[in-house]
JSON list of C-alpha atoms in Angstrom, two decimals:
[
{"chain": "T", "resi": 6, "resn": "UNK", "atom": "CA", "xyz": [-11.16, 0.45, 12.19]},
{"chain": "T", "resi": 7, "resn": "UNK", "atom": "CA", "xyz": [-12.05, 2.85, 9.37]},
{"chain": "T", "resi": 8, "resn": "UNK", "atom": "CA", "xyz": [-13.66, 1.01, 6.44]},
{"chain": "T", "resi": 9, "resn": "UNK", "atom": "CA", "xyz": [-12.88, 2.38, 3.06]},
{"chain": "T", "resi": 10, "resn": "UNK", "atom": "CA", "xyz": [-15.54, 1.66, 0.29]},
{"chain": "T", "resi": 11, "resn": "UNK", "atom": "CA", "xyz": [-14.78, 2.21, -3.32]},
{"chain": "T", "resi": 12, "resn": "UNK", "atom": "CA", "xyz": [-17.31, 2.47, -6.15]},
{"chain": "T", "resi": 13, "resn": "UNK", "atom": "CA", "xyz": [-17.97, 1.26, -8.66]},
{"chain": "T", "resi": 14, "resn": "UNK", "atom": "CA", "xyz": [-16.04, -1.97, -8.51]},
{"chain": "T", "resi": 15, "resn": "UNK", "atom": "CA", "xyz": [-15.52, -1.88, -12.38]},
{"chain": "T", "resi": 16, "resn": "UNK", "atom": "CA", "xyz": [-15.73, 1.06, -14.63]},
{"chain": "T", "resi": 17, "resn": "UNK", "atom": "CA", "xyz": [-15.87, 0.74, -18.48]},
{"chain": "T", "resi": 18, "resn": "UNK", "atom": "CA", "xyz": [-14.57, 3.80, -20.26]},
{"chain": "T", "resi": 19, "resn": "UNK", "atom": "CA", "xyz": [-13.64, 4.51, -23.81]},
{"chain": "T", "resi": 20, "resn": "UNK", "atom": "CA", "xyz": [-10.15, 5.72, -24.52]},
{"chain": "T", "resi": 21, "resn": "UNK", "atom": "CA", "xyz": [-10.15, 9.53, -24.37]},
{"chain": "T", "resi": 22, "resn": "UNK", "atom": "CA", "xyz": [-13.12, 9.40, -21.93]},
{"chain": "T", "resi": 23, "resn": "UNK", "atom": "CA", "xyz": [-13.42, 10.57, -18.40]},
{"chain": "T", "resi": 24, "resn": "UNK", "atom": "CA", "xyz": [-13.37, 8.25, -15.33]},
{"chain": "T", "resi": 25, "resn": "UNK", "atom": "CA", "xyz": [-14.69, 9.23, -11.93]},
{"chain": "T", "resi": 26, "resn": "UNK", "atom": "CA", "xyz": [-13.82, 7.06, -9.08]},
{"chain": "T", "resi": 27, "resn": "UNK", "atom": "CA", "xyz": [-15.33, 7.24, -5.55]},
{"chain": "T", "resi": 28, "resn": "UNK", "atom": "CA", "xyz": [-14.00, 6.38, -2.22]},
{"chain": "T", "resi": 29, "resn": "UNK", "atom": "CA", "xyz": [-15.94, 6.68, 1.05]},
{"chain": "T", "resi": 30, "resn": "UNK", "atom": "CA", "xyz": [-14.54, 6.52, 4.60]},
{"chain": "T", "resi": 31, "resn": "UNK", "atom": "CA", "xyz": [-16.72, 5.10, 7.44]},
{"chain": "T", "resi": 32, "resn": "UNK", "atom": "CA", "xyz": [-15.53, 8.05, 9.58]},
{"chain": "T", "resi": 33, "resn": "UNK", "atom": "CA", "xyz": [-13.57, 11.22, 8.76]},
{"chain": "T", "resi": 34, "resn": "UNK", "atom": "CA", "xyz": [-10.01, 10.83, 7.69]},
{"chain": "T", "resi": 35, "resn": "UNK", "atom": "CA", "xyz": [-9.50, 14.62, 7.15]},
{"chain": "T", "resi": 36, "resn": "UNK", "atom": "CA", "xyz": [-7.29, 14.88, 4.06]},
{"chain": "T", "resi": 37, "resn": "UNK", "atom": "CA", "xyz": [-5.12, 11.91, 4.90]},
{"chain": "T", "resi": 38, "resn": "UNK", "atom": "CA", "xyz": [-6.09, 9.96, 1.74]},
{"chain": "T", "resi": 39, "resn": "UNK", "atom": "CA", "xyz": [-4.03, 8.44, -0.96]},
{"chain": "T", "resi": 40, "resn": "UNK", "atom": "CA", "xyz": [-4.80, 6.99, -4.33]},
{"chain": "T", "resi": 41, "resn": "UNK", "atom": "CA", "xyz": [-2.71, 4.23, -6.00]},
{"chain": "T", "resi": 42, "resn": "UNK", "atom": "CA", "xyz": [-2.66, 2.75, -9.42]},
{"chain": "T", "resi": 43, "resn": "UNK", "atom": "CA", "xyz": [-1.78, -0.96, -9.88]},
{"chain": "T", "resi": 44, "resn": "UNK", "atom": "CA", "xyz": [-1.23, -2.81, -13.13]},
{"chain": "T", "resi": 45, "resn": "UNK", "atom": "CA", "xyz": [-1.03, -6.59, -13.42]},
{"chain": "T", "resi": 46, "resn": "UNK", "atom": "CA", "xyz": [2.19, -8.04, -11.96]},
{"chain": "T", "resi": 47, "resn": "UNK", "atom": "CA", "xyz": [3.35, -4.60, -10.70]},
{"chain": "T", "resi": 48, "resn": "UNK", "atom": "CA", "xyz": [3.64, -2.95, -7.40]},
{"chain": "T", "resi": 49, "resn": "UNK", "atom": "CA", "xyz": [1.11, -0.16, -6.58]},
{"chain": "T", "resi": 50, "resn": "UNK", "atom": "CA", "xyz": [2.14, 3.26, -7.69]},
{"chain": "T", "resi": 51, "resn": "UNK", "atom": "CA", "xyz": [1.27, 6.46, -5.59]},
{"chain": "T", "resi": 52, "resn": "UNK", "atom": "CA", "xyz": [-0.86, 8.85, -7.70]},
{"chain": "T", "resi": 53, "resn": "UNK", "atom": "CA", "xyz": [-2.32, 11.32, -5.19]},
{"chain": "T", "resi": 54, "resn": "UNK", "atom": "CA", "xyz": [-1.64, 12.05, -1.47]},
{"chain": "T", "resi": 55, "resn": "UNK", "atom": "CA", "xyz": [-3.26, 14.55, 0.86]},
{"chain": "T", "resi": 56, "resn": "UNK", "atom": "CA", "xyz": [-6.46, 13.89, -1.06]},
{"chain": "T", "resi": 57, "resn": "UNK", "atom": "CA", "xyz": [-5.52, 16.22, -3.89]},
{"chain": "T", "resi": 58, "resn": "UNK", "atom": "CA", "xyz": [-1.73, 16.49, -4.40]},
{"chain": "T", "resi": 59, "resn": "UNK", "atom": "CA", "xyz": [-0.20, 14.69, -7.29]},
{"chain": "T", "resi": 60, "resn": "UNK", "atom": "CA", "xyz": [2.90, 12.62, -6.70]},
{"chain": "T", "resi": 61, "resn": "UNK", "atom": "CA", "xyz": [5.92, 13.45, -8.66]},
{"chain": "T", "resi": 62, "resn": "UNK", "atom": "CA", "xyz": [5.75, 12.56, -12.29]},
{"chain": "T", "resi": 63, "resn": "UNK", "atom": "CA", "xyz": [1.92, 11.96, -12.28]},
{"chain": "T", "resi": 64, "resn": "UNK", "atom": "CA", "xyz": [0.26, 13.54, -15.33]},
{"chain": "T", "resi": 65, "resn": "UNK", "atom": "CA", "xyz": [-2.21, 16.33, -14.65]},
{"chain": "T", "resi": 66, "resn": "UNK", "atom": "CA", "xyz": [-4.99, 14.34, -16.16]},
{"chain": "T", "resi": 67, "resn": "UNK", "atom": "CA", "xyz": [-5.18, 12.67, -12.74]},
{"chain": "T", "resi": 68, "resn": "UNK", "atom": "CA", "xyz": [-6.87, 14.76, -10.00]},
{"chain": "T", "resi": 69, "resn": "UNK", "atom": "CA", "xyz": [-8.07, 14.14, -6.55]},
{"chain": "T", "resi": 70, "resn": "UNK", "atom": "CA", "xyz": [-10.70, 15.93, -4.46]},
{"chain": "T", "resi": 71, "resn": "UNK", "atom": "CA", "xyz": [-12.59, 15.62, -1.29]},
{"chain": "T", "resi": 72, "resn": "UNK", "atom": "CA", "xyz": [-12.09, 15.65, 2.46]},
{"chain": "T", "resi": 73, "resn": "UNK", "atom": "CA", "xyz": [-13.54, 14.03, 5.54]},
{"chain": "T", "resi": 74, "resn": "UNK", "atom": "CA", "xyz": [-15.43, 10.96, 4.28]},
{"chain": "T", "resi": 75, "resn": "UNK", "atom": "CA", "xyz": [-16.07, 11.48, 0.59]},
{"chain": "T", "resi": 76, "resn": "UNK", "atom": "CA", "xyz": [-13.23, 11.47, -2.00]},
{"chain": "T", "resi": 77, "resn": "UNK", "atom": "CA", "xyz": [-12.97, 11.38, -5.79]},
{"chain": "T", "resi": 78, "resn": "UNK", "atom": "CA", "xyz": [-10.31, 10.44, -8.30]},
{"chain": "T", "resi": 79, "resn": "UNK", "atom": "CA", "xyz": [-10.84, 11.77, -11.72]},
{"chain": "T", "resi": 80, "resn": "UNK", "atom": "CA", "xyz": [-9.00, 10.73, -14.79]},
{"chain": "T", "resi": 81, "resn": "UNK", "atom": "CA", "xyz": [-9.70, 13.02, -17.72]},
{"chain": "T", "resi": 82, "resn": "UNK", "atom": "CA", "xyz": [-9.01, 11.80, -21.27]},
{"chain": "T", "resi": 83, "resn": "UNK", "atom": "CA", "xyz": [-7.98, 8.21, -20.41]},
{"chain": "T", "resi": 84, "resn": "UNK", "atom": "CA", "xyz": [-4.88, 6.91, -22.12]},
{"chain": "T", "resi": 85, "resn": "UNK", "atom": "CA", "xyz": [-4.22, 3.27, -22.87]},
{"chain": "T", "resi": 86, "resn": "UNK", "atom": "CA", "xyz": [-1.70, 3.16, -19.94]},
{"chain": "T", "resi": 87, "resn": "UNK", "atom": "CA", "xyz": [-4.32, 4.26, -17.46]},
{"chain": "T", "resi": 88, "resn": "UNK", "atom": "CA", "xyz": [-6.43, 0.98, -17.62]},
{"chain": "T", "resi": 89, "resn": "UNK", "atom": "CA", "xyz": [-5.66, -0.58, -14.31]},
{"chain": "T", "resi": 90, "resn": "UNK", "atom": "CA", "xyz": [-6.95, -1.03, -10.82]},
{"chain": "T", "resi": 91, "resn": "UNK", "atom": "CA", "xyz": [-7.14, 1.97, -8.41]},
{"chain": "T", "resi": 92, "resn": "UNK", "atom": "CA", "xyz": [-7.10, 1.87, -4.72]},
{"chain": "T", "resi": 93, "resn": "UNK", "atom": "CA", "xyz": [-7.70, 4.52, -2.08]},
{"chain": "T", "resi": 94, "resn": "UNK", "atom": "CA", "xyz": [-5.97, 4.30, 1.37]},
{"chain": "T", "resi": 95, "resn": "UNK", "atom": "CA", "xyz": [-6.36, 6.48, 4.46]},
{"chain": "T", "resi": 96, "resn": "UNK", "atom": "CA", "xyz": [-3.52, 7.28, 6.87]},
{"chain": "T", "resi": 97, "resn": "UNK", "atom": "CA", "xyz": [-5.39, 9.18, 9.44]},
{"chain": "T", "resi": 98, "resn": "UNK", "atom": "CA", "xyz": [-4.91, 6.73, 12.23]},
{"chain": "T", "resi": 99, "resn": "UNK", "atom": "CA", "xyz": [-4.23, 2.97, 12.92]},
{"chain": "T", "resi": 100, "resn": "UNK", "atom": "CA", "xyz": [-4.82, 0.64, 11.29]},
{"chain": "T", "resi": 101, "resn": "UNK", "atom": "CA", "xyz": [-4.15, 1.84, 7.83]},
{"chain": "T", "resi": 102, "resn": "UNK", "atom": "CA", "xyz": [-6.79, 0.56, 5.54]},
{"chain": "T", "resi": 103, "resn": "UNK", "atom": "CA", "xyz": [-7.36, 0.30, 1.79]},
{"chain": "T", "resi": 104, "resn": "UNK", "atom": "CA", "xyz": [-10.50, 0.31, -0.27]},
{"chain": "T", "resi": 105, "resn": "UNK", "atom": "CA", "xyz": [-11.41, -2.79, -2.24]},
{"chain": "T", "resi": 106, "resn": "UNK", "atom": "CA", "xyz": [-10.33, -1.20, -5.52]},
{"chain": "T", "resi": 107, "resn": "UNK", "atom": "CA", "xyz": [-11.89, -0.01, -8.77]},
{"chain": "T", "resi": 108, "resn": "UNK", "atom": "CA", "xyz": [-10.87, -1.64, -12.02]},
{"chain": "T", "resi": 109, "resn": "UNK", "atom": "CA", "xyz": [-10.93, 0.71, -14.90]},
{"chain": "T", "resi": 110, "resn": "UNK", "atom": "CA", "xyz": [-11.35, -1.27, -18.13]},
{"chain": "T", "resi": 111, "resn": "UNK", "atom": "CA", "xyz": [-11.64, -0.49, -21.80]},
{"chain": "T", "resi": 112, "resn": "UNK", "atom": "CA", "xyz": [-15.14, -0.05, -23.07]},
{"chain": "E", "resi": 17, "resn": "UNK", "atom": "CA", "xyz": [17.27, 6.78, -6.02]},
{"chain": "E", "resi": 18, "resn": "UNK", "atom": "CA", "xyz": [15.09, 5.09, -3.42]},
{"chain": "E", "resi": 19, "resn": "UNK", "atom": "CA", "xyz": [15.10, 1.35, -3.86]},
{"chain": "E", "resi": 20, "resn": "UNK", "atom": "CA", "xyz": [13.33, -1.39, -1.85]},
{"chain": "E", "resi": 21, "resn": "UNK", "atom": "CA", "xyz": [14.09, -5.06, -2.58]},
{"chain": "E", "resi": 22, "resn": "UNK", "atom": "CA", "xyz": [12.26, -7.85, -0.70]},
{"chain": "E", "resi": 23, "resn": "UNK", "atom": "CA", "xyz": [13.39, -11.38, -0.35]},
{"chain": "E", "resi": 24, "resn": "UNK", "atom": "CA", "xyz": [12.72, -14.52, 1.73]},
{"chain": "E", "resi": 25, "resn": "UNK", "atom": "CA", "xyz": [9.44, -15.49, 0.27]},
{"chain": "E", "resi": 26, "resn": "UNK", "atom": "CA", "xyz": [8.61, -19.22, -0.54]},
{"chain": "E", "resi": 27, "resn": "UNK", "atom": "CA", "xyz": [6.40, -22.21, 0.19]},
{"chain": "E", "resi": 28, "resn": "UNK", "atom": "CA", "xyz": [5.84, -23.07, 3.72]},
{"chain": "E", "resi": 29, "resn": "UNK", "atom": "CA", "xyz": [3.48, -25.48, 5.47]},
{"chain": "E", "resi": 30, "resn": "UNK", "atom": "CA", "xyz": [0.66, -24.25, 7.74]},
{"chain": "E", "resi": 31, "resn": "UNK", "atom": "CA", "xyz": [1.92, -23.55, 11.16]},
{"chain": "E", "resi": 32, "resn": "UNK", "atom": "CA", "xyz": [5.39, -22.92, 9.86]},
{"chain": "E", "resi": 33, "resn": "UNK", "atom": "CA", "xyz": [7.58, -19.83, 9.91]},
{"chain": "E", "resi": 34, "resn": "UNK", "atom": "CA", "xyz": [9.25, -17.48, 7.44]},
{"chain": "E", "resi": 35, "resn": "UNK", "atom": "CA", "xyz": [11.35, -14.35, 7.69]},
{"chain": "E", "resi": 36, "resn": "UNK", "atom": "CA", "xyz": [11.07, -11.76, 5.04]},
{"chain": "E", "resi": 37, "resn": "UNK", "atom": "CA", "xyz": [13.67, -9.08, 4.34]},
{"chain": "E", "resi": 38, "resn": "UNK", "atom": "CA", "xyz": [13.72, -5.75, 2.63]},
{"chain": "E", "resi": 39, "resn": "UNK", "atom": "CA", "xyz": [16.88, -4.16, 1.58]},
{"chain": "E", "resi": 40, "resn": "UNK", "atom": "CA", "xyz": [16.55, -0.32, 1.50]},
{"chain": "E", "resi": 41, "resn": "UNK", "atom": "CA", "xyz": [18.78, 2.13, -0.36]},
{"chain": "E", "resi": 42, "resn": "UNK", "atom": "CA", "xyz": [18.93, 5.64, -1.53]},
{"chain": "E", "resi": 43, "resn": "UNK", "atom": "CA", "xyz": [17.85, 7.23, 1.66]},
{"chain": "E", "resi": 44, "resn": "UNK", "atom": "CA", "xyz": [18.78, 7.68, 5.32]},
{"chain": "E", "resi": 45, "resn": "UNK", "atom": "CA", "xyz": [16.82, 4.73, 7.01]},
{"chain": "E", "resi": 46, "resn": "UNK", "atom": "CA", "xyz": [16.29, 6.04, 10.46]},
{"chain": "E", "resi": 47, "resn": "UNK", "atom": "CA", "xyz": [14.40, 9.10, 9.04]},
{"chain": "E", "resi": 48, "resn": "UNK", "atom": "CA", "xyz": [11.57, 7.15, 7.67]},
{"chain": "E", "resi": 49, "resn": "UNK", "atom": "CA", "xyz": [9.01, 4.63, 8.73]},
{"chain": "E", "resi": 50, "resn": "UNK", "atom": "CA", "xyz": [8.81, 1.33, 6.89]},
{"chain": "E", "resi": 51, "resn": "UNK", "atom": "CA", "xyz": [5.83, -0.84, 6.16]},
{"chain": "E", "resi": 52, "resn": "UNK", "atom": "CA", "xyz": [4.67, -4.22, 4.96]},
{"chain": "E", "resi": 53, "resn": "UNK", "atom": "CA", "xyz": [1.65, -4.45, 2.74]},
{"chain": "E", "resi": 54, "resn": "UNK", "atom": "CA", "xyz": [0.24, -7.67, 1.26]},
{"chain": "E", "resi": 55, "resn": "UNK", "atom": "CA", "xyz": [-1.93, -8.78, -1.47]},
{"chain": "E", "resi": 56, "resn": "UNK", "atom": "CA", "xyz": [-3.55, -12.17, -1.64]},
{"chain": "E", "resi": 57, "resn": "UNK", "atom": "CA", "xyz": [-3.79, -13.59, -5.23]},
{"chain": "E", "resi": 58, "resn": "UNK", "atom": "CA", "xyz": [-6.51, -11.80, -7.10]},
{"chain": "E", "resi": 59, "resn": "UNK", "atom": "CA", "xyz": [-7.42, -9.67, -4.11]},
{"chain": "E", "resi": 60, "resn": "UNK", "atom": "CA", "xyz": [-6.81, -6.12, -2.90]},
{"chain": "E", "resi": 61, "resn": "UNK", "atom": "CA", "xyz": [-4.15, -4.45, -0.77]},
{"chain": "E", "resi": 62, "resn": "UNK", "atom": "CA", "xyz": [-3.96, -5.19, 3.02]},
{"chain": "E", "resi": 63, "resn": "UNK", "atom": "CA", "xyz": [-1.70, -3.23, 5.36]},
{"chain": "E", "resi": 64, "resn": "UNK", "atom": "CA", "xyz": [0.24, -5.57, 7.57]},
{"chain": "E", "resi": 65, "resn": "UNK", "atom": "CA", "xyz": [2.65, -3.70, 9.81]},
{"chain": "E", "resi": 66, "resn": "UNK", "atom": "CA", "xyz": [4.54, -0.46, 10.27]},
{"chain": "E", "resi": 67, "resn": "UNK", "atom": "CA", "xyz": [7.70, 0.52, 12.19]},
{"chain": "E", "resi": 68, "resn": "UNK", "atom": "CA", "xyz": [9.00, 3.99, 12.82]},
{"chain": "E", "resi": 69, "resn": "UNK", "atom": "CA", "xyz": [12.49, 5.12, 11.93]},
{"chain": "E", "resi": 70, "resn": "UNK", "atom": "CA", "xyz": [13.80, 4.56, 15.43]},
{"chain": "E", "resi": 71, "resn": "UNK", "atom": "CA", "xyz": [11.76, 1.38, 15.94]},
{"chain": "E", "resi": 72, "resn": "UNK", "atom": "CA", "xyz": [10.05, 3.13, 18.75]},
{"chain": "E", "resi": 73, "resn": "UNK", "atom": "CA", "xyz": [6.48, 2.85, 17.31]},
{"chain": "E", "resi": 74, "resn": "UNK", "atom": "CA", "xyz": [5.28, -0.47, 15.85]},
{"chain": "E", "resi": 75, "resn": "UNK", "atom": "CA", "xyz": [1.79, -1.27, 14.73]},
{"chain": "E", "resi": 76, "resn": "UNK", "atom": "CA", "xyz": [0.14, -4.43, 13.38]},
{"chain": "E", "resi": 77, "resn": "UNK", "atom": "CA", "xyz": [-3.06, -5.43, 11.65]},
{"chain": "E", "resi": 78, "resn": "UNK", "atom": "CA", "xyz": [-5.36, -7.41, 13.93]},
{"chain": "E", "resi": 79, "resn": "UNK", "atom": "CA", "xyz": [-5.09, -10.29, 11.42]},
{"chain": "E", "resi": 80, "resn": "UNK", "atom": "CA", "xyz": [-1.28, -10.80, 12.14]},
{"chain": "E", "resi": 81, "resn": "UNK", "atom": "CA", "xyz": [-0.92, -9.44, 15.75]},
{"chain": "E", "resi": 82, "resn": "UNK", "atom": "CA", "xyz": [0.70, -12.07, 17.96]},
{"chain": "E", "resi": 83, "resn": "UNK", "atom": "CA", "xyz": [2.07, -14.08, 15.02]},
{"chain": "E", "resi": 84, "resn": "UNK", "atom": "CA", "xyz": [4.13, -11.63, 13.04]},
{"chain": "E", "resi": 85, "resn": "UNK", "atom": "CA", "xyz": [7.00, -9.37, 14.24]},
{"chain": "E", "resi": 86, "resn": "UNK", "atom": "CA", "xyz": [8.33, -6.41, 12.34]},
{"chain": "E", "resi": 87, "resn": "UNK", "atom": "CA", "xyz": [11.86, -5.14, 12.96]},
{"chain": "E", "resi": 88, "resn": "UNK", "atom": "CA", "xyz": [14.58, -3.13, 11.32]},
{"chain": "E", "resi": 89, "resn": "UNK", "atom": "CA", "xyz": [18.36, -2.75, 11.38]},
{"chain": "E", "resi": 90, "resn": "UNK", "atom": "CA", "xyz": [19.21, 0.74, 10.26]},
{"chain": "E", "resi": 91, "resn": "UNK", "atom": "CA", "xyz": [22.99, -0.16, 10.24]},
{"chain": "E", "resi": 92, "resn": "UNK", "atom": "CA", "xyz": [22.21, -2.71, 7.59]},
{"chain": "E", "resi": 93, "resn": "UNK", "atom": "CA", "xyz": [19.51, -0.66, 5.87]},
{"chain": "E", "resi": 94, "resn": "UNK", "atom": "CA", "xyz": [17.14, -3.50, 6.29]},
{"chain": "E", "resi": 95, "resn": "UNK", "atom": "CA", "xyz": [13.49, -4.26, 7.28]},
{"chain": "E", "resi": 96, "resn": "UNK", "atom": "CA", "xyz": [12.27, -7.63, 8.41]},
{"chain": "E", "resi": 97, "resn": "UNK", "atom": "CA", "xyz": [9.10, -9.49, 8.95]},
{"chain": "E", "resi": 98, "resn": "UNK", "atom": "CA", "xyz": [9.16, -12.58, 11.11]},
{"chain": "E", "resi": 99, "resn": "UNK", "atom": "CA", "xyz": [6.08, -14.64, 10.37]},
{"chain": "E", "resi": 100, "resn": "UNK", "atom": "CA", "xyz": [5.16, -17.48, 12.71]},
{"chain": "E", "resi": 101, "resn": "UNK", "atom": "CA", "xyz": [2.06, -19.78, 12.90]},
{"chain": "E", "resi": 102, "resn": "UNK", "atom": "CA", "xyz": [1.35, -19.12, 9.25]},
{"chain": "E", "resi": 103, "resn": "UNK", "atom": "CA", "xyz": [-2.00, -19.82, 7.83]},
{"chain": "E", "resi": 104, "resn": "UNK", "atom": "CA", "xyz": [-3.42, -20.44, 4.36]},
{"chain": "E", "resi": 105, "resn": "UNK", "atom": "CA", "xyz": [-4.96, -16.98, 4.41]},
{"chain": "E", "resi": 106, "resn": "UNK", "atom": "CA", "xyz": [-1.36, -15.44, 4.80]},
{"chain": "E", "resi": 107, "resn": "UNK", "atom": "CA", "xyz": [-0.68, -16.56, 1.23]},
{"chain": "E", "resi": 108, "resn": "UNK", "atom": "CA", "xyz": [0.16, -13.20, -0.58]},
{"chain": "E", "resi": 109, "resn": "UNK", "atom": "CA", "xyz": [2.72, -11.08, -2.25]},
{"chain": "E", "resi": 110, "resn": "UNK", "atom": "CA", "xyz": [4.34, -9.10, 0.51]},
{"chain": "E", "resi": 111, "resn": "UNK", "atom": "CA", "xyz": [5.43, -5.59, -0.31]},
{"chain": "E", "resi": 112, "resn": "UNK", "atom": "CA", "xyz": [7.93, -3.38, 1.54]},
{"chain": "E", "resi": 113, "resn": "UNK", "atom": "CA", "xyz": [6.84, 0.35, 1.29]},
{"chain": "E", "resi": 114, "resn": "UNK", "atom": "CA", "xyz": [8.12, 3.72, 2.45]},
{"chain": "E", "resi": 115, "resn": "UNK", "atom": "CA", "xyz": [6.13, 6.96, 2.76]},
{"chain": "E", "resi": 116, "resn": "UNK", "atom": "CA", "xyz": [7.00, 9.98, 0.68]},
{"chain": "E", "resi": 117, "resn": "UNK", "atom": "CA", "xyz": [8.13, 12.13, 3.66]},
{"chain": "E", "resi": 118, "resn": "UNK", "atom": "CA", "xyz": [9.26, 11.93, 7.19]},
{"chain": "E", "resi": 119, "resn": "UNK", "atom": "CA", "xyz": [5.64, 11.81, 8.49]},
{"chain": "E", "resi": 120, "resn": "UNK", "atom": "CA", "xyz": [2.57, 10.50, 7.10]},
{"chain": "E", "resi": 121, "resn": "UNK", "atom": "CA", "xyz": [1.88, 7.01, 5.62]},
{"chain": "E", "resi": 122, "resn": "UNK", "atom": "CA", "xyz": [1.28, 7.84, 2.00]},
{"chain": "E", "resi": 123, "resn": "UNK", "atom": "CA", "xyz": [3.22, 5.05, 0.55]},
{"chain": "E", "resi": 124, "resn": "UNK", "atom": "CA", "xyz": [5.30, 6.71, -2.19]},
{"chain": "E", "resi": 125, "resn": "UNK", "atom": "CA", "xyz": [7.92, 3.97, -2.57]},
{"chain": "E", "resi": 126, "resn": "UNK", "atom": "CA", "xyz": [7.33, 0.17, -3.05]},
{"chain": "E", "resi": 127, "resn": "UNK", "atom": "CA", "xyz": [9.45, -2.87, -3.67]},
{"chain": "E", "resi": 128, "resn": "UNK", "atom": "CA", "xyz": [8.44, -5.40, -6.25]},
{"chain": "E", "resi": 129, "resn": "UNK", "atom": "CA", "xyz": [7.21, -7.83, -3.65]},
{"chain": "E", "resi": 130, "resn": "UNK", "atom": "CA", "xyz": [7.97, -11.45, -2.55]},
{"chain": "E", "resi": 131, "resn": "UNK", "atom": "CA", "xyz": [5.51, -14.16, -2.78]},
{"chain": "E", "resi": 132, "resn": "UNK", "atom": "CA", "xyz": [4.62, -16.27, 0.38]},
{"chain": "E", "resi": 133, "resn": "UNK", "atom": "CA", "xyz": [2.65, -19.44, -0.21]},
{"chain": "E", "resi": 134, "resn": "UNK", "atom": "CA", "xyz": [1.20, -21.37, 2.79]},
{"chain": "E", "resi": 135, "resn": "UNK", "atom": "CA", "xyz": [0.16, -24.79, 1.78]},
{"chain": "E", "resi": 136, "resn": "UNK", "atom": "CA", "xyz": [0.57, -28.36, 2.78]}
]
C-alpha cells in the first residue's frame, strides 16, 4: 500500500497570502495524483488531477506540481472561500489512498 | 448534469448489517467506474471499494474485505454497498464518487454522503 503523507497538518495564512501544501508518496505514483478541497459539512471537491491539471471551474490561483513521489499544491492570493481542508490522493494502483489532510486556516 | 445521491445510512448495532445505495444520473452508467469513500467523524478520507462499469473489476480496502460487498445495477443506474459484520470503526459518512473520465480514479463527482453509525 502506498502511504500518502501531507504536510503541514495545519497552515495559517493571511487572506491574500500564498499557501504551499506538500504531499509525499511512499513510492512513485507517476502523475496519478489528485487534490481535493473539503469544507465542513460538504463532500470533497476535486481541484487538481494528473498532478497539475485544474478541474473544470477551478480558479487559476490553484496550481499543482510534481511527479513521482513529491507533489505540491499552491494557492496564490488566498480568498475567504479557500480556507478549508485539502487532501491528496493517488490513483496509480490499488488500493487508492488519501493523505491525512492539511487544514488551511486564517492567520 | 452528473448527480449522485446516497441513501440507506442509519444506526446499527455492532455485528449488524446495512445496505447503502447510490442513485446515479446524468451519465451512461456502464461507461464509468463507481466508488465508495468514507470519512469517520472528524477524520480524513478513506477509500472503501471500487467497481468497474461492467462490474468485471472489483476492489476493496483491506479494512472491509470479506465484510462489505459492492455491486451495481446499470439498468437502475444504481450502486450498492452491502455492509455485514459492522464494527464501531465503520462509523462514518459514506460517499459515492465517480471519476472524471472513463479511466483513472480522480474522483470528480461526489454525492453528499450518508451517515452510518455503528453503536450499541
